[in-house]
Amino acid sequence: MANKVRLGKTDLQVLPVGLGANAVGGANIFGEADEEEGKRLVRAAIDNGINMLDTAYLYGLGRSEELIGEVVKETGRRNDLVIATKVSPIITENGRIYNNSPAFLREETEKCLKRLQTDYIDIMYIHFPDESTPKYEAVGELKRMKDEGKIRAIGLSNFTPEQLAEANRDGYVDVFQGEYNLINRSAEQRYFPYMREHGISFIPYFPLASGLLTGKFRKDTPVADYRAKDPKFQGENYIRNVERVEQLRGIAAGKGVEIAHVVLAWYLTRDVIDVVIPGAKRADQVLDNLRALEVNLTESEIAEIDRIFKD
Ligand code: NAP
């Protein structure tokens, strides 16, 4: 099993492959999410050495946190784990209400602690920016909760670079979560320089491009599920994406692994990335993704992958 690494400037130690838990109890996102399978896959992750679990209120409107809380309690391994969750918008019939006021962040953090059955959260993210709260005041409230021991690291997600800079006025932000994968590499220009300059660890979401980067999609694979509305699974875009993914098959075969493992290992060669959090619907996918830790890419393979997905 690979060694743990320090997460950015925090004092958290993580196995470089974690678990993205938006499908655990996430029936509001995926429809088919089976709760027992969700618990099984969290158990499989913990039993096999994964220690970072990434969840949010938004995943099942608290249900993901509750299921993770149950499993963590059963395992008795709370202190080995790095649990990340997010204060998310409230969902109403008329849409989402974003609120990052200090009072709301504190109330929601208390609710997260209850759902997770714990007395501290390793990484507390603000899931999305709101319109009215000065960004540094929202982060300031997280800093107060950090000083009180309720949270151990401060995260932001889905903030624009300008919003992030405002939020990090006092230098309190530890980690940032944003979309990044071989198909959408815009974060390299938009966020990575700021991450480097401020010692913030970048945690990519959609690392497998919702499964496209596993190599299980071929040009003629019908895409009729939750992915059908996603532009990268549509028309010419889709064909071009599959063609590029196919070019990874040789590198993966040469190492006796699958494309997903090469892709995840490639992210871990980026200087601002310490950990990846691929999502999983089943326990076997969790175990499979751990094989990324077996992959050592040479400089020329790293450059070749960069070239294939350059534009
Ligand atoms: P992802 O990691 O790109 O894709 C995960 C999906 O790929 C799985 O649900 C599964 O879907 C498929 N898959 C995973 N491992 C596989 C394997 N070994 N073989 C074949 N298929 C496999 O996308 P994601 O789960 O949406 O994103 C990762 C995590 O990032 C989430 O779980 C969540 O924690 C976080 N996230 C955060 C935000 C944010 O706003 N901060 C947004 C999105 C996600 P199928 O079985 O359906 O193919």
Short mmCIF file of C-alpha atoms and ligand atoms in Angstrom, two decimals:
data_model
loop_
_atom_site.label_atom_id
_atom_site.label_comp_id
_atom_site.label_asym_id
_atom_site.label_seq_id
_atom_site.Cartn_x
_atom_site.Cartn_y
_atom_site.Cartn_z
CA MET A 1 0.00 0.00 0.00
CA ALA A 2 1.31 3.44 -0.94
CA ASN A 3 2.38 5.89 1.70
CA LYS A 4 0.18 8.67 2.92
CA VAL A 5 1.08 12.20 1.91
CA ARG A 6 0.55 15.52 3.59
CA LEU A 7 -2.39 17.42 2.17
CA GLY A 8 -1.04 20.82 1.14
CA LYS A 9 -0.24 22.99 4.14
CA THR A 10 -2.64 21.15 6.47
CA ASP A 11 -1.54 18.62 9.06
CA LEU A 12 -3.74 15.97 7.43
CA GLN A 13 -2.16 12.81 6.02
CA VAL A 14 -4.02 11.12 3.17
CA LEU A 15 -3.66 8.11 0.95
CA PRO A 16 -3.38 9.70 -2.53
CA VAL A 17 -6.51 7.84 -3.68
CA GLY A 18 -9.58 8.81 -1.70
CA LEU A 19 -13.29 8.23 -2.23
CA GLY A 20 -15.77 10.63 -3.78
CA ALA A 21 -19.08 9.79 -2.10
CA ASN A 22 -21.68 11.66 -4.12
CA ALA A 23 -23.31 8.36 -5.10
CA VAL A 24 -23.49 7.19 -1.46
CA GLY A 25 -27.09 8.01 -0.56
CA GLY A 26 -27.08 10.41 -3.51
CA ALA A 27 -30.45 9.47 -4.97
CA ASN A 28 -31.10 13.14 -5.76
CA ILE A 29 -28.08 13.09 -8.09
CA PHE A 30 -28.14 9.64 -9.63
CA GLY A 31 -31.64 8.32 -9.04
CA GLU A 32 -30.56 4.72 -8.75
CA ALA A 33 -28.32 5.12 -5.67
CA ASP A 34 -28.81 2.08 -3.45
CA GLU A 35 -28.13 2.86 0.21
CA GLU A 36 -26.88 -0.59 1.20
CA GLU A 37 -24.46 -0.60 -1.73
CA GLY A 38 -23.41 2.88 -0.69
CA LYS A 39 -22.56 1.66 2.79
CA ARG A 40 -20.77 -1.37 1.36
CA LEU A 41 -18.56 0.76 -0.81
CA VAL A 42 -17.62 3.10 2.04
CA ARG A 43 -16.75 0.03 4.13
CA ALA A 44 -14.67 -1.37 1.26
CA ALA A 45 -12.80 1.92 1.01
CA ILE A 46 -11.98 2.03 4.73
CA ASP A 47 -11.11 -1.68 4.91
CA ASN A 48 -8.67 -1.25 2.04
CA GLY A 49 -6.78 1.72 3.38
CA ILE A 50 -8.57 4.65 1.77
CA ASN A 51 -8.72 7.33 4.41
CA MET A 52 -10.14 10.38 2.65
CA LEU A 53 -13.92 10.37 2.27
CA ASP A 54 -15.45 13.27 0.36
CA THR A 55 -19.10 14.04 0.95
CA ALA A 56 -21.47 17.04 1.16
CA TYR A 57 -24.91 17.93 2.46
CA LEU A 58 -26.00 18.13 -1.19
CA TYR A 59 -25.38 14.40 -1.74
CA GLY A 60 -28.73 12.98 -0.74
CA LEU A 61 -29.51 16.12 1.28
CA GLY A 62 -27.66 14.81 4.30
CA ARG A 63 -28.12 11.13 3.53
CA SER A 64 -24.55 10.60 2.28
CA GLU A 65 -23.20 12.07 5.51
CA GLU A 66 -25.56 9.90 7.58
CA LEU A 67 -24.58 6.68 5.82
CA ILE A 68 -20.88 7.51 6.08
CA GLY A 69 -21.38 8.34 9.77
CA GLU A 70 -22.96 4.91 10.35
CA VAL A 71 -20.16 3.03 8.61
CA VAL A 72 -17.39 5.02 10.25
CA LYS A 73 -18.93 4.32 13.64
CA GLU A 74 -19.16 0.58 12.92
CA THR A 75 -15.50 0.45 11.89
CA GLY A 76 -14.29 2.32 14.99
CA ARG A 77 -11.67 3.96 12.77
CA ARG A 78 -12.75 7.60 12.99
CA ASN A 79 -9.33 8.88 13.94
CA ASP A 80 -7.64 7.22 10.93
CA LEU A 81 -9.97 9.01 8.53
CA VAL A 82 -9.98 12.38 6.84
CA ILE A 83 -13.64 13.24 6.40
CA ALA A 84 -14.41 16.14 4.10
CA THR A 85 -17.89 17.58 3.82
CA LYS A 86 -19.44 20.74 2.46
CA VAL A 87 -21.96 23.34 3.56
CA SER A 88 -24.23 23.28 0.53
CA PRO A 89 -27.13 25.40 -0.63
CA ILE A 90 -30.59 24.61 0.68
CA ILE A 91 -32.81 23.03 -1.97
CA THR A 92 -36.35 24.34 -2.26
CA GLU A 93 -39.15 23.80 -4.74
CA ASN A 94 -38.08 27.03 -6.41
CA GLY A 95 -34.42 26.12 -6.65
CA ARG A 96 -31.28 26.51 -4.59
CA ILE A 97 -30.76 29.09 -1.86
CA TYR A 98 -27.12 29.97 -1.36
CA ASN A 99 -26.23 31.29 2.07
CA ASN A 100 -22.70 31.60 3.39
CA SER A 101 -23.47 33.92 6.29
CA PRO A 102 -21.38 33.11 9.34
CA ALA A 103 -24.51 32.07 11.29
CA PHE A 104 -25.63 29.67 8.55
CA LEU A 105 -22.16 28.13 8.16
CA ARG A 106 -22.04 27.49 11.90
CA GLU A 107 -25.55 26.02 12.12
CA GLU A 108 -24.92 23.77 9.14
CA THR A 109 -21.58 22.63 10.52
CA GLU A 110 -23.33 21.54 13.72
CA LYS A 111 -25.83 19.55 11.62
CA CYS A 112 -23.01 17.94 9.62
CA LEU A 113 -21.32 16.88 12.86
CA LYS A 114 -24.54 15.19 14.01
CA ARG A 115 -25.17 13.42 10.70
CA LEU A 116 -21.58 12.19 10.60
CA GLN A 117 -21.73 11.18 14.30
CA THR A 118 -18.44 12.90 15.00
CA ASP A 119 -17.15 15.88 16.96
CA TYR A 120 -14.80 17.24 14.31
CA ILE A 121 -14.71 17.52 10.53
CA ASP A 122 -11.33 17.23 8.88
CA ILE A 123 -12.11 19.45 5.91
CA MET A 124 -15.10 21.74 5.84
CA TYR A 125 -15.81 23.25 2.45
CA ILE A 126 -18.10 26.03 1.40
CA HIS A 127 -19.67 24.21 -1.54
CA PHE A 128 -20.62 27.26 -3.65
CA PRO A 129 -20.22 31.04 -3.33
CA ASP A 130 -23.26 33.09 -2.34
CA GLU A 131 -24.03 36.62 -3.52
CA SER A 132 -24.11 38.68 -0.38
CA THR A 133 -21.58 37.47 2.20
CA PRO A 134 -18.11 39.01 1.87
CA LYS A 135 -16.02 35.96 0.97
CA TYR A 136 -13.35 36.56 3.63
CA GLU A 137 -16.05 36.85 6.32
CA ALA A 138 -17.41 33.42 5.40
CA VAL A 139 -13.92 31.97 5.54
CA GLY A 140 -13.33 33.88 8.79
CA GLU A 141 -16.18 31.94 10.40
CA LEU A 142 -14.62 28.66 9.26
CA LYS A 143 -11.34 29.87 10.79
CA ARG A 144 -13.10 30.48 14.11
CA MET A 145 -14.50 26.94 13.98
CA LYS A 146 -11.01 25.66 13.16
CA ASP A 147 -9.63 27.46 16.21
CA GLU A 148 -12.41 25.86 18.28
CA GLY A 149 -11.44 22.39 17.02
CA LYS A 150 -14.70 21.74 15.17
CA ILE A 151 -12.92 21.59 11.81
CA ARG A 152 -9.29 20.90 10.92
CA ALA A 153 -8.93 22.45 7.47
CA ILE A 154 -10.75 25.03 5.37
CA GLY A 155 -11.94 24.30 1.85
CA LEU A 156 -13.70 26.16 -0.92
CA SER A 157 -15.34 24.80 -4.03
CA ASN A 158 -16.78 26.32 -7.20
CA PHE A 159 -15.54 29.84 -6.44
CA THR A 160 -14.21 31.80 -9.42
CA PRO A 161 -10.50 32.71 -9.19
CA GLU A 162 -11.51 36.27 -8.23
CA GLN A 163 -13.87 35.03 -5.50
CA LEU A 164 -11.20 32.67 -4.24
CA ALA A 165 -8.68 35.50 -3.98
CA GLU A 166 -11.17 37.58 -1.98
CA ALA A 167 -12.01 34.63 0.25
CA ASN A 168 -8.34 33.92 0.89
CA ARG A 169 -7.52 37.51 1.82
CA ASP A 170 -6.18 36.36 5.20
CA GLY A 171 -4.49 33.23 3.86
CA TYR A 172 -6.80 30.78 5.66
CA VAL A 173 -7.86 28.60 2.71
CA ASP A 174 -6.20 25.16 2.77
CA VAL A 175 -7.81 23.27 -0.11
CA PHE A 176 -9.81 24.07 -3.22
CA GLN A 177 -12.09 21.66 -5.06
CA GLY A 178 -12.85 22.30 -8.72
CA GLU A 179 -13.58 20.41 -11.89
CA TYR A 180 -10.45 19.05 -13.51
CA ASN A 181 -9.82 16.08 -15.70
CA LEU A 182 -7.93 15.25 -18.88
CA ILE A 183 -10.90 16.40 -20.96
CA ASN A 184 -11.42 19.69 -19.13
CA ARG A 185 -8.05 21.10 -18.20
CA SER A 186 -9.03 24.76 -17.82
CA ALA A 187 -8.13 24.67 -14.11
CA GLU A 188 -4.46 24.49 -15.10
CA GLN A 189 -4.59 28.12 -16.23
CA ARG A 190 -7.44 29.37 -14.03
CA TYR A 191 -6.44 27.96 -10.65
CA PHE A 192 -3.12 26.14 -10.54
CA PRO A 193 -0.88 29.26 -10.45
CA TYR A 194 -2.84 30.60 -7.45
CA MET A 195 -2.67 27.20 -5.73
CA ARG A 196 1.11 27.15 -6.17
CA GLU A 197 1.57 30.67 -4.94
CA HIS A 198 -0.54 30.15 -1.82
CA GLY A 199 0.24 26.53 -0.96
CA ILE A 200 -3.39 25.45 -1.52
CA SER A 201 -3.98 21.82 -2.44
CA PHE A 202 -6.22 21.40 -5.52
CA ILE A 203 -8.63 18.47 -5.34
CA PRO A 204 -10.08 17.68 -8.77
CA TYR A 205 -13.70 16.69 -9.06
CA PHE A 206 -15.00 14.61 -11.98
CA PRO A 207 -11.49 13.09 -12.27
CA LEU A 208 -12.85 10.25 -14.39
CA ALA A 209 -15.04 12.66 -16.40
CA SER A 210 -18.05 10.77 -15.00
CA GLY A 211 -16.68 7.44 -16.25
CA LEU A 212 -15.58 8.54 -19.72
CA LEU A 213 -11.93 8.33 -18.70
CA THR A 214 -12.21 4.73 -17.51
CA GLY A 215 -12.09 3.44 -21.10
CA LYS A 216 -15.42 1.63 -20.73
CA PHE A 217 -17.10 3.85 -23.33
CA ARG A 218 -16.54 2.98 -26.98
CA LYS A 219 -17.66 5.02 -29.99
CA ASP A 220 -20.81 2.91 -30.35
CA THR A 221 -21.68 2.67 -26.65
CA PRO A 222 -25.22 4.03 -26.21
CA VAL A 223 -25.27 6.75 -23.54
CA ALA A 224 -28.81 6.80 -22.18
CA ASP A 225 -28.37 7.37 -18.45
CA TYR A 226 -27.56 10.44 -16.33
CA ARG A 227 -24.67 11.20 -18.69
CA ALA A 228 -26.88 11.73 -21.76
CA LYS A 229 -27.28 15.47 -21.07
CA ASP A 230 -23.54 15.98 -20.58
CA PRO A 231 -21.92 17.65 -23.65
CA LYS A 232 -18.80 15.52 -23.39
CA PHE A 233 -20.97 12.46 -24.02
CA GLN A 234 -22.68 14.01 -27.07
CA GLY A 235 -22.09 13.91 -30.83
CA GLU A 236 -18.71 14.78 -32.31
CA ASN A 237 -17.41 15.75 -28.90
CA TYR A 238 -18.05 12.26 -27.63
CA ILE A 239 -16.37 10.56 -30.58
CA ARG A 240 -13.31 12.77 -30.25
CA ASN A 241 -13.12 12.14 -26.49
CA VAL A 242 -13.35 8.38 -26.95
CA GLU A 243 -10.63 8.48 -29.62
CA ARG A 244 -8.29 10.25 -27.24
CA VAL A 245 -9.08 7.94 -24.34
CA GLU A 246 -8.36 4.97 -26.63
CA GLN A 247 -4.82 6.29 -27.12
CA LEU A 248 -4.17 5.51 -23.44
CA ARG A 249 -4.90 1.82 -23.88
CA GLY A 250 -1.33 1.01 -24.92
CA ILE A 251 0.26 2.74 -21.92
CA ALA A 252 -2.18 1.02 -19.56
CA ALA A 253 -1.64 -2.42 -21.14
CA GLY A 254 2.12 -2.01 -20.92
CA LYS A 255 1.76 -1.59 -17.16
CA GLY A 256 -0.82 -4.32 -16.70
CA VAL A 257 -3.47 -1.86 -15.52
CA GLU A 258 -6.56 -0.17 -16.96
CA ILE A 259 -6.95 3.28 -18.44
CA ALA A 260 -8.61 4.69 -15.29
CA HIS A 261 -5.53 3.83 -13.25
CA VAL A 262 -3.20 5.62 -15.66
CA VAL A 263 -5.48 8.66 -15.69
CA LEU A 264 -5.67 8.92 -11.90
CA ALA A 265 -1.91 8.38 -11.58
CA TRP A 266 -1.30 11.17 -14.11
CA TYR A 267 -3.20 13.69 -11.95
CA LEU A 268 -0.99 12.76 -9.03
CA THR A 269 2.03 13.93 -11.06
CA ARG A 270 0.62 17.52 -11.02
CA ASP A 271 2.45 19.57 -8.39
CA VAL A 272 -0.70 21.11 -6.87
CA ILE A 273 -2.58 17.80 -6.54
CA ASP A 274 -1.99 15.57 -3.52
CA VAL A 275 -5.07 13.35 -3.64
CA VAL A 276 -7.75 12.26 -6.11
CA ILE A 277 -11.31 11.39 -5.11
CA PRO A 278 -12.86 9.28 -7.89
CA GLY A 279 -16.53 8.56 -7.29
CA ALA A 280 -17.89 5.02 -7.20
CA LYS A 281 -21.31 3.38 -7.37
CA ARG A 282 -20.11 -0.03 -6.23
CA ALA A 283 -17.46 -1.51 -3.95
CA ASP A 284 -15.64 -3.16 -6.86
CA GLN A 285 -15.07 0.25 -8.46
CA VAL A 286 -13.53 1.52 -5.21
CA LEU A 287 -11.08 -1.36 -5.13
CA ASP A 288 -10.37 -0.99 -8.82
CA ASN A 289 -9.51 2.70 -8.53
CA LEU A 290 -7.01 1.94 -5.79
CA ARG A 291 -4.86 0.28 -8.44
CA ALA A 292 -3.84 3.79 -9.54
CA LEU A 293 -1.38 3.59 -6.67
CA GLU A 294 0.49 0.80 -8.52
CA VAL A 295 1.22 3.03 -11.50
CA ASN A 296 4.54 4.78 -11.96
CA LEU A 297 4.56 6.94 -15.06
CA THR A 298 7.83 7.82 -16.77
CA GLU A 299 8.55 11.40 -17.80
CA SER A 300 7.91 10.49 -21.43
CA GLU A 301 4.56 8.84 -20.59
CA ILE A 302 3.53 11.90 -18.60
CA ALA A 303 4.39 14.10 -21.57
CA GLU A 304 2.63 11.77 -24.02
CA ILE A 305 -0.60 11.89 -22.01
CA ASP A 306 -0.28 15.66 -21.81
CA ARG A 307 0.06 15.80 -25.61
CA ILE A 308 -2.93 13.54 -26.31
CA PHE A 309 -5.21 15.75 -24.23
CA LYS A 310 -3.55 19.07 -25.02
CA ASP A 311 -6.37 21.12 -26.55
P1 NAP B 1 -15.98 10.87 -11.49
O1 NAP B 1 -15.10 10.54 -10.35
O2 NAP B 1 -15.41 11.52 -12.67
O3 NAP B 1 -16.74 9.55 -12.01
C1 NAP B 1 -17.22 8.62 -11.10
C2 NAP B 1 -18.09 7.61 -11.81
O4 NAP B 1 -17.34 6.84 -12.76
C3 NAP B 1 -18.64 6.60 -10.83
O5 NAP B 1 -19.79 7.07 -10.19
C4 NAP B 1 -18.92 5.42 -11.75
O6 NAP B 1 -20.12 5.69 -12.46
C5 NAP B 1 -17.74 5.47 -12.70
N1 NAP B 1 -16.57 4.71 -12.21
C6 NAP B 1 -15.82 4.99 -11.12
N2 NAP B 1 -14.83 4.10 -10.99
C7 NAP B 1 -14.94 3.25 -12.00
C8 NAP B 1 -14.20 2.12 -12.41
N3 NAP B 1 -13.11 1.73 -11.73
N4 NAP B 1 -14.60 1.45 -13.51
C9 NAP B 1 -15.66 1.86 -14.21
N5 NAP B 1 -16.41 2.92 -13.89
C10 NAP B 1 -16.05 3.62 -12.78
O7 NAP B 1 -17.20 11.79 -11.03
P2 NAP B 1 -17.85 12.11 -9.62
O8 NAP B 1 -18.01 10.90 -8.78
O9 NAP B 1 -19.10 12.87 -9.89
O10 NAP B 1 -16.79 13.08 -8.94
C11 NAP B 1 -15.87 12.62 -7.97
C12 NAP B 1 -16.19 13.19 -6.62
O11 NAP B 1 -15.98 14.60 -6.63
C13 NAP B 1 -17.66 13.04 -6.19
O12 NAP B 1 -17.95 11.76 -5.71
C14 NAP B 1 -17.78 14.12 -5.17
O13 NAP B 1 -17.28 13.68 -3.94
C15 NAP B 1 -16.89 15.22 -5.75
N6 NAP B 1 -17.65 16.24 -6.52
C16 NAP B 1 -17.63 17.51 -6.05
C17 NAP B 1 -18.29 18.52 -6.73
C18 NAP B 1 -18.27 19.91 -6.16
O14 NAP B 1 -19.08 20.75 -6.57
N7 NAP B 1 -17.37 20.19 -5.24
C19 NAP B 1 -18.96 18.26 -7.92
C20 NAP B 1 -18.94 16.94 -8.41
C21 NAP B 1 -18.27 15.95 -7.69
P3 NAP B 1 -20.99 4.58 -13.28
O15 NAP B 1 -20.89 3.29 -12.51
O16 NAP B 1 -22.34 5.19 -13.32
O17 NAP B 1 -20.31 4.50 -14.63
#
